[in-house]
Amino acid sequence: MNKYLLFLLSLFVWFPVYAGILVDEFGIATIKDCDNISINDITSLTANTFQISNSTIVIDNFSDWQNWTATDVELSNVTLQLGDIENVPQNIKLEHVSDASSVVVTAKNQSSLYKTDLKALYDDVFLSWVRETNYVQVFDDTDTRGDFVENIRANHPDDKMIVALDGANTESEINSLMNSSYHFNPMILMNPIKTINRATLMDTEFNTDNVGANVDYIISNKMTDFSGHVYLGGKYNNSYLNIGINVNKFSYKDSLNEFDGFAYGLDLRARQYLYDFWIDGLIGFNRALFDADDVYQNETTSHNPKGISEYARINIGYDFTKFADFVISPFVGVIFQRSEIMNMSDTDTNLLIGTNAKYNFVLDGIKYEYVVSIASDENINWYISGKVGFTSIVDSVGASIAVNALKDEFDNINYKLSLNAKLQF
């Protein structure tokens, strides 16, 4: 049989499944310029030697490549596209590959969080997947969040958000972590302000003193706050009014955030009695300054942004006096709070219900006062307070101490200790 007939016969028998596949009479399979050719199509060829170049091989099951029994495989500029990376062991020897520069390994729907790492050791190449922690590479070129994250890493490598991001396994987890960090969600900076305001709104005992000052300390598993409040008040017939200023020094810490801040503000309170019925109102605002790192919003970076909040309350209640010097005052009302920072705002309005119980008596020229307050809003955020007070009848000077507990909108239990000095004339 002459060589021309043998050549024609080989074409008839081994006509390629893909245009770029040829198997000659010597059992040499040449695969060239094939896009997305299946490993199963390659292993079905009857050949002794495989020469594959400029092609992409689709490997849905990694074991199909590893268990391929071919002994002579030559690769040049070949991409191995795996089905996934979850089932590929780390640092596994990649069969049929002796030169790391000859192949590229990818995966279908490959996340930008992972990149291939090929290491050559003598004539063997080992495959592993490495978590990408350079977020300039994770995000596309138009997404400046990557540059922002890497800038934080350069200045504060132990930042809680950076540590959490590097431990995330999916892009959705990355986005969730960013949304839970003040670096990308500046409204989180207002969390301690919201708690401080809520403690004020749910403390519904009305102070009728002419001059007074409070020192308060709030502590929970996430925040601490040390504050001072000075107020002036007066009475006209059955109406009471007082105005106060307050300052707060706070710290906040959770699994992703850690920052400090300072706030100052003004509040106005009023109560009107009509026989045993009463209606009272509270309106206030504060300005917050933060000691925090950079914040990113809408491709704009800000350092230590400032926040502002407003809050208000209106209650209607009734004083039941069943026994001398013992008063129970149930009430219903509405509380409102609005917070704003970096053009982001959040508004919260809740119905409020509760009661105050007060007992007082005079002994040896000293008026003793005991007060218990309970309040809850419609979302089962609750407030409980107990207070003991002493006032000199002769000097009209007094003091009190109160211990409070507050469950806030973030499901934290906050404990508050309050010391008060007052003067009434």
JSON list of C-alpha atoms in Angstrom, two decimals, residues 7 88 151 171 228 242 263 282 295 409:
[
{"chain": "A", "resi": 7, "resn": "PHE", "atom": "CA", "xyz": [-2.85, 8.88, 4.07]},
{"chain": "A", "resi": 88, "resn": "VAL", "atom": "CA", "xyz": [-9.94, 20.46, 43.72]},
{"chain": "A", "resi": 151, "resn": "ASN", "atom": "CA", "xyz": [-5.57, 52.33, 51.28]},
{"chain": "A", "resi": 171, "resn": "GLU", "atom": "CA", "xyz": [-18.51, 37.91, 46.70]},
{"chain": "A", "resi": 228, "resn": "GLY", "atom": "CA", "xyz": [-23.49, 65.38, 81.29]},
{"chain": "A", "resi": 242, "resn": "ASN", "atom": "CA", "xyz": [-37.35, 73.18, 81.12]},
{"chain": "A", "resi": 263, "resn": "ALA", "atom": "CA", "xyz": [-21.83, 64.69, 70.68]},
{"chain": "A", "resi": 282, "resn": "LEU", "atom": "CA", "xyz": [-39.87, 66.55, 74.32]},
{"chain": "A", "resi": 295, "resn": "VAL", "atom": "CA", "xyz": [-15.63, 56.45, 54.88]},
{"chain": "A", "resi": 409, "resn": "GLU", "atom": "CA", "xyz": [-33.27, 48.65, 68.17]}
]
